[in-house]
Amino acid sequence: MDILIVGAGNMARGIATRFLAGGHPVHIADRDPQKARRLAADLNADATGESLDDGPGDARVVILAVPYPANKEIAAAWRDGLRGKLVVDISNPVDFATFDDLATPVGMSAAEEVAAAAPEARVVKAFNTTFAGNLAGGAPMDVFIAGDDEDAREEIARLASDSGLRPVSVGGLKHARELEGFQLLHMKAQEQIDGRFSTAIGFATV
Amino acid sequence: MDILIVGAGNMARGIATRFLAGGHPVHIADRDPQKARRLAADLNADATGESLDDGPGDARVVILAVPYPANKEIAAAWRDGLRGKLVVDISNPVDFATFDDLATPVGMSAAEEVAAAAPEARVVKAFNTTFAGNLAGGAPMDVFIAGDDEDAREEIARLASDSGLRPVSVGGLKHARELEGFQLLHMKAQEQIDGRFSTAIGFATV
């Protein structure tokens, strides 16, 4: 097993769809194994359903496609099993009570909290600015990648690139703060743009 | 006098060029009055050169087109004169020693520092993600606008719109943190994109 996607929601579907299109088989795990199996069946691919109970197993890359704070809870529960693995945090820690603030402490990102919960994992932030529907639809979006391990960043960049996306490396994991921050604005701005979450953040040549 | 642009550098030139194209006369002020007069002459327009010594005068809108921390120093020096005026902070408080950090305290933005220095001004953050050359060239970029005064945000949105740009309001002035944060990543990413600062951050429909 190479790539394990944790979660069977819209983002798991979007990322799995792109990775499979790029020739990379994925496994799906969810706390509801039936939901994982359903998504795997829907994708009509090598994806196979798993439960969360067994930990990350022999996966080399673990994509935490679950909302904040479930991402850091799973990272803590799997702390030993994640040792040395490439872990991707895609979360947007939005305070849904106000929809105007981040839920993380000031000066901290969800990705850094995941790294603190699983300190021997190689944590990368990616795919937090790409809405699920656009991923599933195959739009050639920018994928911003932050992480302290350069090899890990490059591996996710290759996966993104194989999947028809444009990787943009932005440096160390601390830059997850800016990625999570701007995506809050992107989500807020949907209302005045089209209300359909059909946009992407990008660096466009003008 | 309606719009006063403080500073006579590349960003002053870019913003002045767009505003003039949109039918809005501007005045230019710089601590070097000769530099202000030269830019005004270059623009071949209603722009006239001024010195900083006289304060903001009867300008209704004051664009602080100077680098951090000069923006907050001018706001402090003009504190009384800025009372009630619409003040636009365009700065990017990058720590140029590392080119990898913001120079502002954690949980604070340059725009909020400007507002603290001139507490009776109506401070708006805008034009910090639009590179000077692209403004001067007339590219139809997104202009992200944050500010606590909704009328002030709308007025800057109209100015941007008249100038051929697309305003995107992102809410209160605290969101200058996310705007300044993401622009740090944008500036950092130039090296891997094209090294020519020819890109813009935008929300594109995909």
mmCIF file of C-alpha atoms in Angstrom:
data_model
loop_
_atom_site.group_PDB
_atom_site.id
_atom_site.type_symbol
_atom_site.label_atom_id
_atom_site.label_comp_id
_atom_site.label_asym_id
_atom_site.label_seq_id
_atom_site.Cartn_x
_atom_site.Cartn_y
_atom_site.Cartn_z
ATOM 1 C CA MET A 1 0.000 0.000 0.000
ATOM 2 C CA ASP A 2 1.501 3.299 -1.084
ATOM 3 C CA ILE A 3 -1.010 6.094 -0.516
ATOM 4 C CA LEU A 4 -3.644 5.974 2.223
ATOM 5 C CA ILE A 5 -6.385 8.615 2.205
ATOM 6 C CA VAL A 6 -7.971 9.014 5.625
ATOM 7 C CA GLY A 7 -11.574 10.171 5.315
ATOM 8 C CA ALA A 8 -14.264 9.395 2.752
ATOM 9 C CA GLY A 9 -15.845 12.806 2.283
ATOM 10 C CA ASN A 10 -15.788 15.242 -0.633
ATOM 11 C CA MET A 11 -12.122 16.160 -0.288
ATOM 12 C CA ALA A 12 -11.097 12.489 -0.075
ATOM 13 C CA ARG A 13 -13.124 11.896 -3.232
ATOM 14 C CA GLY A 14 -11.565 14.864 -5.023
ATOM 15 C CA ILE A 15 -7.974 13.986 -4.142
ATOM 16 C CA ALA A 16 -8.465 10.271 -4.820
ATOM 17 C CA THR A 17 -9.999 11.067 -8.208
ATOM 18 C CA ARG A 18 -7.007 13.186 -9.206
ATOM 19 C CA PHE A 19 -4.375 10.753 -7.906
ATOM 20 C CA LEU A 20 -6.044 7.839 -9.706
ATOM 21 C CA ALA A 21 -6.195 9.895 -12.903
ATOM 22 C CA GLY A 22 -2.476 10.474 -12.443
ATOM 23 C CA GLY A 23 -1.805 6.745 -12.220
ATOM 24 C CA HIS A 24 -1.361 6.536 -8.450
ATOM 25 C CA PRO A 25 -3.468 3.883 -6.680
ATOM 26 C CA VAL A 26 -4.970 4.916 -3.341
ATOM 27 C CA HIS A 27 -6.513 3.223 -0.349
ATOM 28 C CA ILE A 28 -9.366 4.843 1.542
ATOM 29 C CA ALA A 29 -9.922 4.576 5.297
ATOM 30 C CA ASP A 30 -12.752 6.061 7.323
ATOM 31 C CA ARG A 31 -14.049 5.629 10.818
ATOM 32 C CA ASP A 32 -17.120 4.268 9.051
ATOM 33 C CA PRO A 33 -15.643 1.387 6.990
ATOM 34 C CA GLN A 34 -18.821 1.125 4.948
ATOM 35 C CA LYS A 35 -18.428 4.734 3.827
ATOM 36 C CA ALA A 36 -14.825 4.013 2.860
ATOM 37 C CA ARG A 37 -15.907 0.966 0.846
ATOM 38 C CA ARG A 38 -18.648 2.946 -0.884
ATOM 39 C CA LEU A 39 -16.227 5.669 -1.993
ATOM 40 C CA ALA A 40 -13.709 3.061 -3.149
ATOM 41 C CA ALA A 41 -16.438 1.335 -5.169
ATOM 42 C CA ASP A 42 -17.616 4.668 -6.633
ATOM 43 C CA LEU A 43 -14.105 5.430 -7.833
ATOM 44 C CA ASN A 44 -14.130 2.134 -9.713
ATOM 45 C CA ALA A 45 -10.411 1.808 -9.206
ATOM 46 C CA ASP A 46 -7.701 0.157 -7.149
ATOM 47 C CA ALA A 47 -8.977 1.986 -4.114
ATOM 48 C CA THR A 48 -10.058 -0.370 -1.346
ATOM 49 C CA GLY A 49 -11.976 0.473 1.815
ATOM 50 C CA GLU A 50 -10.371 0.206 5.250
ATOM 51 C CA SER A 51 -11.247 1.068 8.806
ATOM 52 C CA LEU A 52 -9.295 3.472 11.000
ATOM 53 C CA ASP A 53 -8.780 0.851 13.709
ATOM 54 C CA ASP A 54 -5.619 -0.666 12.287
ATOM 55 C CA GLY A 55 -3.645 2.564 12.035
ATOM 56 C CA PRO A 56 -1.784 3.610 8.881
ATOM 57 C CA GLY A 57 -0.340 0.132 8.281
ATOM 58 C CA ASP A 58 2.418 0.059 5.676
ATOM 59 C CA ALA A 59 1.234 3.178 3.819
ATOM 60 C CA ARG A 60 4.144 5.384 2.794
ATOM 61 C CA VAL A 61 2.020 8.508 2.256
ATOM 62 C CA VAL A 62 -0.948 9.316 4.511
ATOM 63 C CA ILE A 63 -3.382 12.038 3.415
ATOM 64 C CA LEU A 64 -5.446 13.303 6.337
ATOM 65 C CA ALA A 65 -8.601 14.269 4.421
ATOM 66 C CA VAL A 66 -10.659 14.945 7.528
ATOM 67 C CA PRO A 67 -11.747 18.240 9.092
ATOM 68 C CA TYR A 68 -9.947 20.030 11.900
ATOM 69 C CA PRO A 69 -9.594 18.952 14.726
ATOM 70 C CA ALA A 70 -10.101 15.286 13.680
ATOM 71 C CA ASN A 71 -6.809 15.554 11.749
ATOM 72 C CA LYS A 72 -4.741 16.202 14.858
ATOM 73 C CA GLU A 73 -6.712 13.655 16.882
ATOM 74 C CA ILE A 74 -5.897 10.947 14.339
ATOM 75 C CA ALA A 75 -2.263 12.096 14.204
ATOM 76 C CA ALA A 76 -2.074 11.747 17.990
ATOM 77 C CA ALA A 77 -3.771 8.341 17.997
ATOM 78 C CA TRP A 78 -1.461 7.083 15.222
ATOM 79 C CA ARG A 79 1.637 8.816 16.591
ATOM 80 C CA ASP A 80 3.861 5.712 16.597
ATOM 81 C CA GLY A 81 2.501 4.287 13.350
ATOM 82 C CA LEU A 82 3.169 7.564 11.513
ATOM 83 C CA ARG A 83 6.891 7.552 12.355
ATOM 84 C CA GLY A 84 8.865 8.376 9.201
ATOM 85 C CA LYS A 85 5.773 8.519 6.999
ATOM 86 C CA LEU A 86 4.864 11.418 4.743
ATOM 87 C CA VAL A 87 1.682 12.904 6.245
ATOM 88 C CA VAL A 88 -0.343 15.497 4.330
ATOM 89 C CA ASP A 89 -2.639 17.845 6.219
ATOM 90 C CA ILE A 90 -5.271 19.431 3.980
ATOM 91 C CA SER A 91 -7.464 20.971 6.676
ATOM 92 C CA ASN A 92 -8.918 24.460 7.019
ATOM 93 C CA PRO A 93 -9.342 25.241 10.696
ATOM 94 C CA VAL A 94 -12.160 27.744 10.277
ATOM 95 C CA ASP A 95 -14.157 28.869 13.311
ATOM 96 C CA PHE A 96 -17.599 28.004 11.952
ATOM 97 C CA ALA A 97 -19.315 29.894 14.779
ATOM 98 C CA THR A 98 -18.160 33.213 13.253
ATOM 99 C CA PHE A 99 -16.999 32.082 9.784
ATOM 100 C CA ASP A 100 -14.622 35.029 10.182
ATOM 101 C CA ASP A 101 -11.758 33.621 12.276
ATOM 102 C CA LEU A 102 -9.382 30.717 12.381
ATOM 103 C CA ALA A 103 -9.920 28.134 15.120
ATOM 104 C CA THR A 104 -6.183 27.672 15.712
ATOM 105 C CA PRO A 105 -4.238 29.619 18.354
ATOM 106 C CA VAL A 106 -2.650 32.875 17.112
ATOM 107 C CA GLY A 107 0.705 32.181 15.435
ATOM 108 C CA MET A 108 -0.072 28.474 14.926
ATOM 109 C CA SER A 109 -1.458 26.413 12.055
ATOM 110 C CA ALA A 110 -3.435 23.182 11.989
ATOM 111 C CA ALA A 111 -0.558 21.563 10.082
ATOM 112 C CA GLU A 112 1.899 22.472 12.824
ATOM 113 C CA GLU A 113 -0.517 21.016 15.378
ATOM 114 C CA VAL A 114 -0.571 17.771 13.386
ATOM 115 C CA ALA A 115 3.248 17.802 13.353
ATOM 116 C CA ALA A 116 3.298 18.367 17.107
ATOM 117 C CA ALA A 117 0.915 15.417 17.599
ATOM 118 C CA ALA A 118 3.058 13.095 15.440
ATOM 119 C CA PRO A 119 6.534 14.587 15.814
ATOM 120 C CA GLU A 120 8.357 11.869 13.859
ATOM 121 C CA ALA A 121 6.116 12.114 10.806
ATOM 122 C CA ARG A 122 7.222 14.201 7.816
ATOM 123 C CA VAL A 123 4.263 16.592 7.708
ATOM 124 C CA VAL A 124 3.352 18.608 4.630
ATOM 125 C CA LYS A 125 0.504 21.076 4.147
ATOM 126 C CA ALA A 126 -1.149 20.832 0.740
ATOM 127 C CA PHE A 127 -4.532 20.790 -1.001
ATOM 128 C CA ASN A 128 -6.182 23.160 1.492
ATOM 129 C CA THR A 129 -6.960 25.813 -1.140
ATOM 130 C CA THR A 130 -8.424 23.460 -3.768
ATOM 131 C CA PHE A 131 -12.168 22.964 -3.417
ATOM 132 C CA ALA A 132 -13.351 19.356 -3.694
ATOM 133 C CA GLY A 133 -15.594 19.808 -6.726
ATOM 134 C CA ASN A 134 -12.815 21.423 -8.734
ATOM 135 C CA LEU A 135 -10.435 18.579 -7.887
ATOM 136 C CA ALA A 136 -12.964 15.972 -8.932
ATOM 137 C CA GLY A 137 -13.634 17.962 -12.114
ATOM 138 C CA GLY A 138 -9.972 17.979 -13.103
ATOM 139 C CA ALA A 139 -9.353 21.730 -13.042
ATOM 140 C CA PRO A 140 -5.610 22.530 -13.388
ATOM 141 C CA MET A 141 -5.261 24.405 -10.112
ATOM 142 C CA ASP A 142 -2.286 25.628 -8.085
ATOM 143 C CA VAL A 143 -1.479 23.340 -5.153
ATOM 144 C CA PHE A 144 0.475 25.204 -2.483
ATOM 145 C CA ILE A 145 2.892 23.009 -0.542
ATOM 146 C CA ALA A 146 4.551 23.849 2.799
ATOM 147 C CA GLY A 147 6.746 21.494 4.785
ATOM 148 C CA ASP A 148 10.061 21.320 6.607
ATOM 149 C CA ASP A 149 11.214 18.177 4.755
ATOM 150 C CA GLU A 150 12.244 19.155 1.239
ATOM 151 C CA ASP A 151 12.040 15.598 -0.123
ATOM 152 C CA ALA A 152 8.505 15.308 1.233
ATOM 153 C CA ARG A 153 7.534 18.588 -0.434
ATOM 154 C CA GLU A 154 9.002 17.382 -3.716
ATOM 155 C CA GLU A 155 7.176 14.063 -3.517
ATOM 156 C CA ILE A 156 3.824 15.799 -3.035
ATOM 157 C CA ALA A 157 4.735 18.197 -5.828
ATOM 158 C CA ARG A 158 5.289 15.203 -8.140
ATOM 159 C CA LEU A 159 1.967 13.659 -7.106
ATOM 160 C CA ALA A 160 0.198 16.974 -7.778
ATOM 161 C CA SER A 161 1.961 17.363 -11.088
ATOM 162 C CA ASP A 162 1.130 13.791 -12.191
ATOM 163 C CA SER A 163 -2.477 14.605 -11.265
ATOM 164 C CA GLY A 164 -2.686 17.554 -13.653
ATOM 165 C CA LEU A 165 -2.228 20.196 -10.969
ATOM 166 C CA ARG A 166 0.461 22.881 -10.627
ATOM 167 C CA PRO A 167 2.561 22.527 -7.456
ATOM 168 C CA VAL A 168 3.882 25.724 -5.848
ATOM 169 C CA SER A 169 6.325 25.163 -2.998
ATOM 170 C CA VAL A 170 6.154 27.924 -0.392
ATOM 171 C CA GLY A 171 8.799 26.716 2.071
ATOM 172 C CA GLY A 172 8.704 25.472 5.650
ATOM 173 C CA LEU A 173 5.694 24.111 7.503
ATOM 174 C CA LYS A 174 5.234 27.417 9.339
ATOM 175 C CA HIS A 175 3.881 28.800 6.074
ATOM 176 C CA ALA A 176 0.795 26.642 6.574
ATOM 177 C CA ARG A 177 -0.314 29.646 8.663
ATOM 178 C CA GLU A 178 -0.528 31.836 5.579
ATOM 179 C CA LEU A 179 -2.098 29.071 3.474
ATOM 180 C CA GLU A 180 -4.793 28.431 6.063
ATOM 181 C CA GLY A 181 -5.299 32.160 6.589
ATOM 182 C CA PHE A 182 -5.847 33.030 2.946
ATOM 183 C CA GLN A 183 -8.181 30.096 2.402
ATOM 184 C CA LEU A 184 -10.404 31.542 5.143
ATOM 185 C CA LEU A 185 -10.681 34.673 2.967
ATOM 186 C CA HIS A 186 -11.305 32.518 -0.113
ATOM 187 C CA MET A 187 -14.159 30.692 1.616
ATOM 188 C CA LYS A 188 -15.591 33.982 2.931
ATOM 189 C CA ALA A 189 -15.408 35.544 -0.534
ATOM 190 C CA GLN A 190 -17.520 32.794 -2.146
ATOM 191 C CA GLU A 191 -20.680 34.674 -1.318
ATOM 192 C CA GLN A 192 -19.705 37.721 -3.391
ATOM 193 C CA ILE A 193 -18.104 35.690 -6.202
ATOM 194 C CA ASP A 194 -20.606 33.035 -7.148
ATOM 195 C CA GLY A 195 -21.595 31.139 -4.001
ATOM 196 C CA ARG A 196 -20.709 27.860 -5.666
ATOM 197 C CA PHE A 197 -17.165 27.216 -4.427
ATOM 198 C CA SER A 198 -16.084 26.992 -8.046
ATOM 199 C CA THR A 199 -13.007 29.200 -7.705
ATOM 200 C CA ALA A 200 -9.380 28.496 -6.897
ATOM 201 C CA ILE A 201 -6.596 30.621 -5.452
ATOM 202 C CA GLY A 202 -3.834 30.942 -7.976
ATOM 203 C CA PHE A 203 -0.772 32.887 -8.991
ATOM 204 C CA ALA A 204 -1.664 33.920 -12.509
ATOM 205 C CA THR A 205 0.668 35.598 -14.964
ATOM 206 C CA VAL A 206 -1.058 38.810 -15.989
ATOM 207 C CA MET B 1 -7.710 67.747 -3.537
ATOM 208 C CA ASP B 2 -9.414 64.373 -3.454
ATOM 209 C CA ILE B 3 -6.801 61.598 -3.533
ATOM 210 C CA LEU B 4 -3.301 62.022 -2.120
ATOM 211 C CA ILE B 5 -0.715 59.340 -2.853
ATOM 212 C CA VAL B 6 2.120 59.389 -0.349
ATOM 213 C CA GLY B 7 5.331 58.100 -1.877
ATOM 214 C CA ALA B 8 6.742 58.408 -5.398
ATOM 215 C CA GLY B 9 8.106 54.912 -5.968
ATOM 216 C CA ASN B 10 6.945 52.085 -8.223
ATOM 217 C CA MET B 11 3.758 51.327 -6.306
ATOM 218 C CA ALA B 12 2.801 55.021 -6.237
ATOM 219 C CA ARG B 13 3.371 55.099 -9.988
ATOM 220 C CA GLY B 14 1.300 51.944 -10.563
ATOM 221 C CA ILE B 15 -1.651 53.051 -8.450
ATOM 222 C CA ALA B 16 -1.578 56.617 -9.807
ATOM 223 C CA THR B 17 -1.503 55.291 -13.367
ATOM 224 C CA ARG B 18 -4.596 53.136 -12.758
ATOM 225 C CA PHE B 19 -6.546 55.821 -10.879
ATOM 226 C CA LEU B 20 -5.821 58.383 -13.600
ATOM 227 C CA ALA B 21 -6.899 55.885 -16.256
ATOM 228 C CA GLY B 22 -10.112 55.499 -14.267
ATOM 229 C CA GLY B 23 -10.740 59.255 -14.329
ATOM 230 C CA HIS B 24 -9.650 60.013 -10.759
ATOM 231 C CA PRO B 25 -7.083 62.816 -10.411
ATOM 232 C CA VAL B 26 -4.352 62.252 -7.845
ATOM 233 C CA HIS B 27 -1.778 64.318 -5.999
ATOM 234 C CA ILE B 28 1.633 62.879 -5.196
ATOM 235 C CA ALA B 29 3.640 63.688 -2.060
ATOM 236 C CA ASP B 30 7.091 62.423 -1.135
ATOM 237 C CA ARG B 31 9.657 63.319 1.470
ATOM 238 C CA ASP B 32 11.705 64.310 -1.582
ATOM 239 C CA PRO B 33 9.443 66.895 -3.274
ATOM 240 C CA GLN B 34 11.535 66.751 -6.442
ATOM 241 C CA LYS B 35 10.843 63.036 -6.769
ATOM 242 C CA ALA B 36 7.140 63.716 -6.305
ATOM 243 C CA ARG B 37 7.209 66.411 -8.989
ATOM 244 C CA ARG B 38 9.092 64.136 -11.397
ATOM 245 C CA LEU B 39 6.517 61.343 -11.015
ATOM 246 C CA ALA B 40 3.673 63.829 -11.422
ATOM 247 C CA ALA B 41 5.319 65.165 -14.598
ATOM 248 C CA ASP B 42 5.902 61.610 -15.921
ATOM 249 C CA LEU B 43 2.227 60.784 -15.489
ATOM 250 C CA ASN B 44 1.420 63.776 -17.653
ATOM 251 C CA ALA B 45 -1.819 64.286 -15.780
ATOM 252 C CA ASP B 46 -3.517 66.286 -13.091
ATOM 253 C CA ALA B 47 -1.079 64.887 -10.568
ATOM 254 C CA THR B 48 0.963 67.565 -8.843
ATOM 255 C CA GLY B 49 4.007 67.166 -6.627
ATOM 256 C CA GLU B 50 3.913 67.990 -2.940
ATOM 257 C CA SER B 51 6.171 67.600 0.082
ATOM 258 C CA LEU B 52 5.316 65.602 3.197
ATOM 259 C CA ASP B 53 5.849 68.611 5.464
ATOM 260 C CA ASP B 54 2.338 69.988 5.215
ATOM 261 C CA GLY B 55 0.527 66.804 6.247
ATOM 262 C CA PRO B 56 -2.404 65.387 4.312
ATOM 263 C CA GLY B 57 -4.076 68.810 3.826
ATOM 264 C CA ASP B 58 -7.637 68.577 2.569
ATOM 265 C CA ALA B 59 -7.209 65.183 0.872
ATOM 266 C CA ARG B 60 -10.221 62.947 1.408
ATOM 267 C CA VAL B 61 -8.404 59.706 0.546
ATOM 268 C CA VAL B 62 -4.763 59.145 1.517
ATOM 269 C CA ILE B 63 -2.890 56.217 -0.054
ATOM 270 C CA LEU B 64 0.218 55.324 1.948
ATOM 271 C CA ALA B 65 2.366 54.007 -0.911
ATOM 272 C CA VAL B 66 5.520 53.713 1.169
ATOM 273 C CA PRO B 67 7.244 50.659 2.635
ATOM 274 C CA TYR B 68 6.778 49.348 6.139
ATOM 275 C CA PRO B 69 7.545 50.807 8.687
ATOM 276 C CA ALA B 70 7.480 54.268 7.016
ATOM 277 C CA ASN B 71 3.699 53.839 6.622
ATOM 278 C CA LYS B 72 3.073 53.704 10.354
ATOM 279 C CA GLU B 73 5.619 56.457 11.027
ATOM 280 C CA ILE B 74 3.769 58.795 8.653
ATOM 281 C CA ALA B 75 0.422 57.745 10.167
ATOM 282 C CA ALA B 76 1.755 58.635 13.611
ATOM 283 C CA ALA B 77 3.206 61.962 12.445
ATOM 284 C CA TRP B 78 -0.068 62.883 10.669
ATOM 285 C CA ARG B 79 -2.285 61.460 13.404
ATOM 286 C CA ASP B 80 -4.415 64.596 13.845
ATOM 287 C CA GLY B 81 -4.510 65.491 10.170
ATOM 288 C CA LEU B 82 -5.771 62.027 9.250
ATOM 289 C CA ARG B 83 -8.834 62.267 11.491
ATOM 290 C CA GLY B 84 -11.893 61.038 9.553
ATOM 291 C CA LYS B 85 -9.948 60.498 6.335
ATOM 292 C CA LEU B 86 -9.935 57.267 4.358
ATOM 293 C CA VAL B 87 -6.372 55.929 4.665
ATOM 294 C CA VAL B 88 -5.198 53.026 2.492
ATOM 295 C CA ASP B 89 -2.268 50.908 3.629
ATOM 296 C CA ILE B 90 -0.703 48.931 0.774
ATOM 297 C CA SER B 91 2.425 47.725 2.563
ATOM 298 C CA ASN B 92 3.983 44.286 2.790
ATOM 299 C CA PRO B 93 5.880 44.032 6.071
ATOM 300 C CA VAL B 94 8.370 41.395 4.925
ATOM 301 C CA ASP B 95 11.448 40.665 7.029
ATOM 302 C CA PHE B 96 14.014 41.227 4.300
ATOM 303 C CA ALA B 97 16.780 39.711 6.442
ATOM 304 C CA THR B 98 15.216 36.246 6.008
ATOM 305 C CA PHE B 99 12.732 36.890 3.159
ATOM 306 C CA ASP B 100 10.798 34.111 4.900
ATOM 307 C CA ASP B 101 8.978 35.889 7.743
ATOM 308 C CA LEU B 102 6.759 38.859 8.378
ATOM 309 C CA ALA B 103 8.284 41.799 10.250
ATOM 310 C CA THR B 104 5.076 42.452 12.221
ATOM 311 C CA PRO B 105 4.412 40.979 15.672
ATOM 312 C CA VAL B 106 2.573 37.616 15.639
ATOM 313 C CA GLY B 107 -1.195 38.160 15.390
ATOM 314 C CA MET B 108 -0.820 41.727 14.068
ATOM 315 C CA SER B 109 -0.762 43.308 10.623
ATOM 316 C CA ALA B 110 0.934 46.426 9.296
ATOM 317 C CA ALA B 111 -2.507 47.850 8.490
ATOM 318 C CA GLU B 112 -3.631 47.421 12.084
ATOM 319 C CA GLU B 113 -0.446 49.153 13.219
ATOM 320 C CA VAL B 114 -1.293 52.069 10.922
ATOM 321 C CA ALA B 115 -4.797 52.158 12.427
ATOM 322 C CA ALA B 116 -3.315 52.147 15.922
ATOM 323 C CA ALA B 117 -1.027 55.056 14.980
ATOM 324 C CA ALA B 118 -3.929 57.117 13.547
ATOM 325 C CA PRO B 119 -6.914 55.797 15.498
ATOM 326 C CA GLU B 120 -9.447 58.258 14.076
ATOM 327 C CA ALA B 121 -8.612 57.500 10.454
ATOM 328 C CA ARG B 122 -10.768 55.023 8.483
ATOM 329 C CA VAL B 123 -8.029 52.581 7.546
ATOM 330 C CA VAL B 124 -8.369 50.103 4.697
ATOM 331 C CA LYS B 125 -5.888 47.498 3.479
ATOM 332 C CA ALA B 126 -5.735 47.202 -0.300
ATOM 333 C CA PHE B 127 -3.330 46.889 -3.248
ATOM 334 C CA ASN B 128 -0.762 44.860 -1.304
ATOM 335 C CA THR B 129 -1.021 41.829 -3.614
ATOM 336 C CA THR B 130 -0.806 43.728 -6.909
ATOM 337 C CA PHE B 131 2.744 44.152 -8.173
ATOM 338 C CA ALA B 132 3.620 47.643 -9.427
ATOM 339 C CA GLY B 133 4.470 46.693 -12.988
ATOM 340 C CA ASN B 134 1.169 44.890 -13.462
ATOM 341 C CA LEU B 135 -0.756 47.898 -12.147
ATOM 342 C CA ALA B 136 1.057 50.248 -14.495
ATOM 343 C CA GLY B 137 0.460 47.798 -17.364
ATOM 344 C CA GLY B 138 -3.279 47.752 -16.773
ATOM 345 C CA ALA B 139 -3.733 44.060 -15.907
ATOM 346 C CA PRO B 140 -7.280 43.351 -14.623
ATOM 347 C CA MET B 141 -6.216 41.964 -11.236
ATOM 348 C CA ASP B 142 -8.078 41.136 -8.052
ATOM 349 C CA VAL B 143 -7.729 43.859 -5.396
ATOM 350 C CA PHE B 144 -8.388 42.455 -1.936
ATOM 351 C CA ILE B 145 -9.889 44.982 0.479
ATOM 352 C CA ALA B 146 -10.043 44.697 4.270
ATOM 353 C CA GLY B 147 -11.330 47.376 6.624
ATOM 354 C CA ASP B 148 -13.636 47.913 9.565
ATOM 355 C CA ASP B 149 -15.521 50.783 7.896
ATOM 356 C CA GLU B 150 -17.841 49.340 5.271
ATOM 357 C CA ASP B 151 -18.305 52.662 3.443
ATOM 358 C CA ALA B 152 -14.547 53.026 3.221
ATOM 359 C CA ARG B 153 -14.213 49.517 1.792
ATOM 360 C CA GLU B 154 -16.917 50.282 -0.767
ATOM 361 C CA GLU B 155 -15.270 53.541 -1.798
ATOM 362 C CA ILE B 156 -11.956 51.786 -2.453
ATOM 363 C CA ALA B 157 -13.836 49.038 -4.270
ATOM 364 C CA ARG B 158 -15.361 51.683 -6.568
ATOM 365 C CA LEU B 159 -11.940 53.257 -7.184
ATOM 366 C CA ALA B 160 -10.494 49.825 -8.032
ATOM 367 C CA SER B 161 -13.428 49.027 -10.258
ATOM 368 C CA ASP B 162 -13.209 52.361 -12.097
ATOM 369 C CA SER B 163 -9.513 51.582 -12.597
ATOM 370 C CA GLY B 164 -10.187 48.305 -14.415
ATOM 371 C CA LEU B 165 -9.474 46.099 -11.419
ATOM 372 C CA ARG B 166 -11.710 43.569 -9.639
ATOM 373 C CA PRO B 167 -12.369 44.450 -5.995
ATOM 374 C CA VAL B 168 -12.839 41.564 -3.532
ATOM 375 C CA SER B 169 -13.933 42.606 -0.065
ATOM 376 C CA VAL B 170 -12.654 40.247 2.624
ATOM 377 C CA GLY B 171 -14.129 41.853 5.734
ATOM 378 C CA GLY B 172 -12.649 43.611 8.756
ATOM 379 C CA LEU B 173 -9.195 45.152 9.033
ATOM 380 C CA LYS B 174 -7.923 42.127 10.987
ATOM 381 C CA HIS B 175 -7.963 40.244 7.689
ATOM 382 C CA ALA B 176 -5.005 42.366 6.594
ATOM 383 C CA ARG B 177 -3.061 39.657 8.469
ATOM 384 C CA GLU B 178 -4.027 37.042 5.918
ATOM 385 C CA LEU B 179 -3.526 39.420 2.983
ATOM 386 C CA GLU B 180 -0.035 40.354 4.150
ATOM 387 C CA GLY B 181 0.754 36.717 4.967
ATOM 388 C CA PHE B 182 -0.182 35.316 1.585
ATOM 389 C CA GLN B 183 1.656 38.061 -0.275
ATOM 390 C CA LEU B 184 4.823 36.955 1.524
ATOM 391 C CA LEU B 185 4.306 33.541 -0.102
ATOM 392 C CA HIS B 186 3.572 35.210 -3.442
ATOM 393 C CA MET B 187 6.820 37.172 -3.286
ATOM 394 C CA LYS B 188 8.764 34.076 -2.199
ATOM 395 C CA ALA B 189 7.257 32.031 -5.032
ATOM 396 C CA GLN B 190 8.447 34.442 -7.734
ATOM 397 C CA GLU B 191 11.755 32.623 -7.967
ATOM 398 C CA GLN B 192 10.109 29.335 -9.012
ATOM 399 C CA ILE B 193 7.466 30.995 -11.205
ATOM 400 C CA ASP B 194 9.313 33.394 -13.439
ATOM 401 C CA GLY B 195 11.417 35.698 -11.281
ATOM 402 C CA ARG B 196 9.809 38.720 -12.916
ATOM 403 C CA PHE B 197 7.054 39.636 -10.481
ATOM 404 C CA SER B 198 4.609 39.358 -13.341
ATOM 405 C CA THR B 199 1.973 37.324 -11.479
ATOM 406 C CA ALA B 200 -1.031 38.249 -9.394
ATOM 407 C CA ILE B 201 -2.937 36.450 -6.659
ATOM 408 C CA GLY B 202 -6.479 35.870 -7.794
ATOM 409 C CA PHE B 203 -9.622 33.881 -7.207
ATOM 410 C CA ALA B 204 -10.192 32.312 -10.605
ATOM 411 C CA THR B 205 -13.264 30.378 -11.633
ATOM 412 C CA VAL B 206 -11.993 26.996 -12.793
#
